[in-house]
mmCIF file of C-alpha atoms in Angstrom:
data_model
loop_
_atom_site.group_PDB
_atom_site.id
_atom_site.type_symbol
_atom_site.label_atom_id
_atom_site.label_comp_id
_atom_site.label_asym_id
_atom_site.label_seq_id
_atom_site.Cartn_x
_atom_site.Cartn_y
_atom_site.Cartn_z
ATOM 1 C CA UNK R 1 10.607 36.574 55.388
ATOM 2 C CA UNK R 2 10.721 40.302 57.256
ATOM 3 C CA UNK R 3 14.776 40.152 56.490
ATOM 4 C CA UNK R 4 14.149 40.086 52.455
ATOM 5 C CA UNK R 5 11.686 42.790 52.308
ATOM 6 C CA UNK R 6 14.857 45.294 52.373
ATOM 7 C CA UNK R 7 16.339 44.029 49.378
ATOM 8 C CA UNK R 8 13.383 43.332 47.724
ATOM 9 C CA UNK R 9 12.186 47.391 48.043
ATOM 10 C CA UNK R 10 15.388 47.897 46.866
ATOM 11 C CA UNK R 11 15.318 46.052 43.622
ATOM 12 C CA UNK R 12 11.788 46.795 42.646
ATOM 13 C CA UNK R 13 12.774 50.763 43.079
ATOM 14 C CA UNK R 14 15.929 49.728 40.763
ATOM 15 C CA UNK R 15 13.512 48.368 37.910
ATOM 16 C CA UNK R 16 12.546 51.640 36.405
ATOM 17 C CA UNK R 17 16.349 53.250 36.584
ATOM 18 C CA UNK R 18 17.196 50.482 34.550
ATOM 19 C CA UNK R 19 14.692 50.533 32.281
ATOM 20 C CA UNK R 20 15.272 53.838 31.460
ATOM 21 C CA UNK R 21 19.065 53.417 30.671
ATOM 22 C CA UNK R 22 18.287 50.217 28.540
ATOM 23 C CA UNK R 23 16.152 52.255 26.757
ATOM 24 C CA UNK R 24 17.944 55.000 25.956
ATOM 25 C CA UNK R 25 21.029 52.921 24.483
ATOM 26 C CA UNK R 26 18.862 50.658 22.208
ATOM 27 C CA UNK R 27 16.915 53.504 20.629
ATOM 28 C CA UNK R 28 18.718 56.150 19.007
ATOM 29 C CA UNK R 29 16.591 59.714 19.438
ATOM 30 C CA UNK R 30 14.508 60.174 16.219
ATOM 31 C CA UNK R 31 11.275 61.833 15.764
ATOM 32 C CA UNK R 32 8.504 58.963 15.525
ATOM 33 C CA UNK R 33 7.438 58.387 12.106
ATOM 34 C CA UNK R 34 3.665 57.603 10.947
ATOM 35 C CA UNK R 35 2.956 55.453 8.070
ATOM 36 C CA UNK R 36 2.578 57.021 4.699
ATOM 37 C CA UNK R 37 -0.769 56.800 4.211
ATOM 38 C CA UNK R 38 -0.967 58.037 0.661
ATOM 39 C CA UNK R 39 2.087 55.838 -0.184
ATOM 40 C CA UNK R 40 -0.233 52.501 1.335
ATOM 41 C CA UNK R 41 -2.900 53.698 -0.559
ATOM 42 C CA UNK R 42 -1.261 53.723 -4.313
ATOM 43 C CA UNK R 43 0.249 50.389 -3.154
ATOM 44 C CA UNK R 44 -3.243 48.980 -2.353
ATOM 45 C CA UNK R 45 -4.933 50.011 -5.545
ATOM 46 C CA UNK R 46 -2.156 49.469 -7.697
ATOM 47 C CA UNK R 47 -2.229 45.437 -6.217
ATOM 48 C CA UNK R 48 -6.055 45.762 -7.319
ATOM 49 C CA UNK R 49 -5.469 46.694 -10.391
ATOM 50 C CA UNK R 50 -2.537 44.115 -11.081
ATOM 51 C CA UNK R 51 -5.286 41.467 -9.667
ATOM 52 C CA UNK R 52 -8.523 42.662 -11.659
ATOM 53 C CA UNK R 53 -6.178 42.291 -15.231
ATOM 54 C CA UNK R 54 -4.620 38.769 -14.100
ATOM 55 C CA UNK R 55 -8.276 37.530 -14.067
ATOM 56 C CA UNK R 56 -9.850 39.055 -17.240
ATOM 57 C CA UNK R 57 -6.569 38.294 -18.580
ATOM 58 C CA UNK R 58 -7.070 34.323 -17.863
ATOM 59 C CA UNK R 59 -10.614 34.819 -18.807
ATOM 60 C CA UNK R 60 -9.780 35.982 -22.199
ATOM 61 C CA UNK R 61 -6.826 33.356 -22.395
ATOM 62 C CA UNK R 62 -10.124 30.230 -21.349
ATOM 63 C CA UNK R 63 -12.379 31.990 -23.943
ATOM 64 C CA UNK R 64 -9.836 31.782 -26.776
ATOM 65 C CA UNK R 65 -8.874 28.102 -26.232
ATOM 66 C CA UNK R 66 -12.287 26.944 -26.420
ATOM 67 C CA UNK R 67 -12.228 27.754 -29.780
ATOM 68 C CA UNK R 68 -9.008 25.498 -30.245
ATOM 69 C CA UNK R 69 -10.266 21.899 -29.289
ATOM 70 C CA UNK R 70 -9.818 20.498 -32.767
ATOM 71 C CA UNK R 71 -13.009 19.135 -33.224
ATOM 72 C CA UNK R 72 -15.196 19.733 -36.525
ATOM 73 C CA UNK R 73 -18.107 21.501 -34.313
ATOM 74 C CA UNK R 74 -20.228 21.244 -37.891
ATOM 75 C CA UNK R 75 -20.572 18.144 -37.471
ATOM 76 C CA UNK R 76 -23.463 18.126 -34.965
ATOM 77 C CA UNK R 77 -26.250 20.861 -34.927
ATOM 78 C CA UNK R 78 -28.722 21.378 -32.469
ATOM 79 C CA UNK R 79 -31.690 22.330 -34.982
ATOM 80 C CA UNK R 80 -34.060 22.830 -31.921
ATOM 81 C CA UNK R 81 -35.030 22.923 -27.993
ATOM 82 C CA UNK R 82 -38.221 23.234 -26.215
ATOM 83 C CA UNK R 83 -38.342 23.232 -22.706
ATOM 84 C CA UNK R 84 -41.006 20.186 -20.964
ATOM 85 C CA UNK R 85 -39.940 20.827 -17.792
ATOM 86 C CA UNK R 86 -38.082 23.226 -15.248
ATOM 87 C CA UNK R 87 -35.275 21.047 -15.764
ATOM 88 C CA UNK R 88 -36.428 18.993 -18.934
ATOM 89 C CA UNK R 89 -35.826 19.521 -22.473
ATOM 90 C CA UNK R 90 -36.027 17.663 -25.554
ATOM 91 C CA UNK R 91 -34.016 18.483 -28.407
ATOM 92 C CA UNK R 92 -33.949 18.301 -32.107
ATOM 93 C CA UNK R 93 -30.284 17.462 -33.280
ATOM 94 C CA UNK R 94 -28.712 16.674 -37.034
ATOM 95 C CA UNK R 95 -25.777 14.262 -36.802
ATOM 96 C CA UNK R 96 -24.345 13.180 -40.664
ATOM 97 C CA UNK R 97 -27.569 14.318 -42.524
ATOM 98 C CA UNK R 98 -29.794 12.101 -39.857
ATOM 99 C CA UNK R 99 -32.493 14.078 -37.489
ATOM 100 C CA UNK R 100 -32.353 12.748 -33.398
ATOM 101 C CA UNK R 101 -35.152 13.495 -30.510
ATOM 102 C CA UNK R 102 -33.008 13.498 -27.309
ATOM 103 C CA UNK R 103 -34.587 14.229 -23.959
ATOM 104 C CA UNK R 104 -32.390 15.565 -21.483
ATOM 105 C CA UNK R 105 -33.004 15.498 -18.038
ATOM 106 C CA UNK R 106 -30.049 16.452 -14.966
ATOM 107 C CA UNK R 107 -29.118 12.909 -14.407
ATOM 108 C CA UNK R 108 -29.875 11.604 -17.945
ATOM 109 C CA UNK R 109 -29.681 12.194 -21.810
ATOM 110 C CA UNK R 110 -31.633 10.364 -24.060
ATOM 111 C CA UNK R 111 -32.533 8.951 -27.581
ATOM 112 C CA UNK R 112 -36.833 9.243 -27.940
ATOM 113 C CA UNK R 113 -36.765 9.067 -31.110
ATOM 114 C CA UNK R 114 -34.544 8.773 -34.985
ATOM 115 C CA UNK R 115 -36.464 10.454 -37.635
ATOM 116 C CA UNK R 116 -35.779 8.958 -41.401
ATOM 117 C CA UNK R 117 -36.526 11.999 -42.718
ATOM 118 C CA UNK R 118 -35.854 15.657 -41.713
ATOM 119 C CA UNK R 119 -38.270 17.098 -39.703
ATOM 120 C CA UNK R 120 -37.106 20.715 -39.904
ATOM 121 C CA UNK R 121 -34.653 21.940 -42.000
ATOM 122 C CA UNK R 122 -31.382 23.293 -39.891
ATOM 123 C CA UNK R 123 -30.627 26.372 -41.231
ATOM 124 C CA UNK R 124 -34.381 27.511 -40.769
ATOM 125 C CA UNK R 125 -36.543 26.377 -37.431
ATOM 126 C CA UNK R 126 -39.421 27.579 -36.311
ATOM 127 C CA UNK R 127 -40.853 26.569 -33.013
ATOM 128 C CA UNK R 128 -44.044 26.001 -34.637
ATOM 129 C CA UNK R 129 -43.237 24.257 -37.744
ATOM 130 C CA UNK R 130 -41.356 22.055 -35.512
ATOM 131 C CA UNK R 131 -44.026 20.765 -32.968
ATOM 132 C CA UNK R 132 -46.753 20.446 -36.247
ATOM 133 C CA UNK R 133 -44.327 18.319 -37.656
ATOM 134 C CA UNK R 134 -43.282 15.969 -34.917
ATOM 135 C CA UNK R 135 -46.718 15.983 -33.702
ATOM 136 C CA UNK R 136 -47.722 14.434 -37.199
ATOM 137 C CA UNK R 137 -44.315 12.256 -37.463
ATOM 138 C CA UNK R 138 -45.100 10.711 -33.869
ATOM 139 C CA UNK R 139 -49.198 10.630 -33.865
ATOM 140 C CA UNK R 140 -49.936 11.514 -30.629
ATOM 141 C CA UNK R 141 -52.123 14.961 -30.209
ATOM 142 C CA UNK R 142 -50.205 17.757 -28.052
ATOM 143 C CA UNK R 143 -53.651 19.567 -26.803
ATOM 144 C CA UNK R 144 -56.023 18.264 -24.451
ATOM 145 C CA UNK R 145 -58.974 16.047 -25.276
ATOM 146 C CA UNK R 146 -61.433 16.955 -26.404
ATOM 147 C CA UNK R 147 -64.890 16.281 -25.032
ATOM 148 C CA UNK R 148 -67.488 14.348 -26.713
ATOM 149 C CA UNK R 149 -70.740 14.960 -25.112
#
């Protein structure tokens, strides 16, 4: 082991000398450049900016072909809602001249009730008109009872 310590020393005071040469072949001497920081910067927001009007503009290109489905949307008109619940409704609807009582609940939508006869007109609901009215229609009282002592 003592005879390879010679030519060991030797090689590991060779390491940097040829480093140095290896070094200063591969790397031509230039001054060391740092980054353009105002050039990143325009790059950056300009990106942004390219991002921000690809969205609104696919935003404005979903909002515009809603409008295109095809369908007669006259055909059905909600005519009123009233909320029951935090996540119940009931609704008034007009389908072809005919007046439906849907409650609508997160799992379920459903037909309470198919009035003959208008309830409210369309064009012209009032929240009040409407619960008078389909309070009369159905026969059940919407207050609390009253007490007969």
């Amino acid at each position: 082991m003592w005879s390879k310590l010679p030519g060991l020393s030797l090689l590991v005071l060779a390491i940097p000398v040829l480093a140095q040469e290896t070094a200063s072949t591969t790397a031509p001497a230039s001054p060391v450049r740092s980054p353009d920081t105002l050039g990143t910067i325009v790059s950056l927001g300009l990106g942004l900016v390219a991002v921000i009007a690809v969205i609104y503009g696919c935003a404005w290109i979903i909002r515009r072909m809603n409008g295109m489905t095809g369908m007669n949307n006259n055909a059905i008109k909600v005519v009123s809602v009233m909320a029951i619940g935090t996540r119940e409704r009931i609704a008034l609807i007009e389908v072809g001249g005919q007046q439906i009582l849907l409650g609508i609940t997160p799992s379920a939508i459903r037909t309470l009730h198919v009035f003959d006869e208008p309830v409210v007109e369309a064009g012209n609901a009032n929240s009040g008109d409407f619960a008078r009215r389909l309070q009369s229609m159905i026969g059940k009282s919407w207050t609390s009872p009253t007490r007969n002592d």
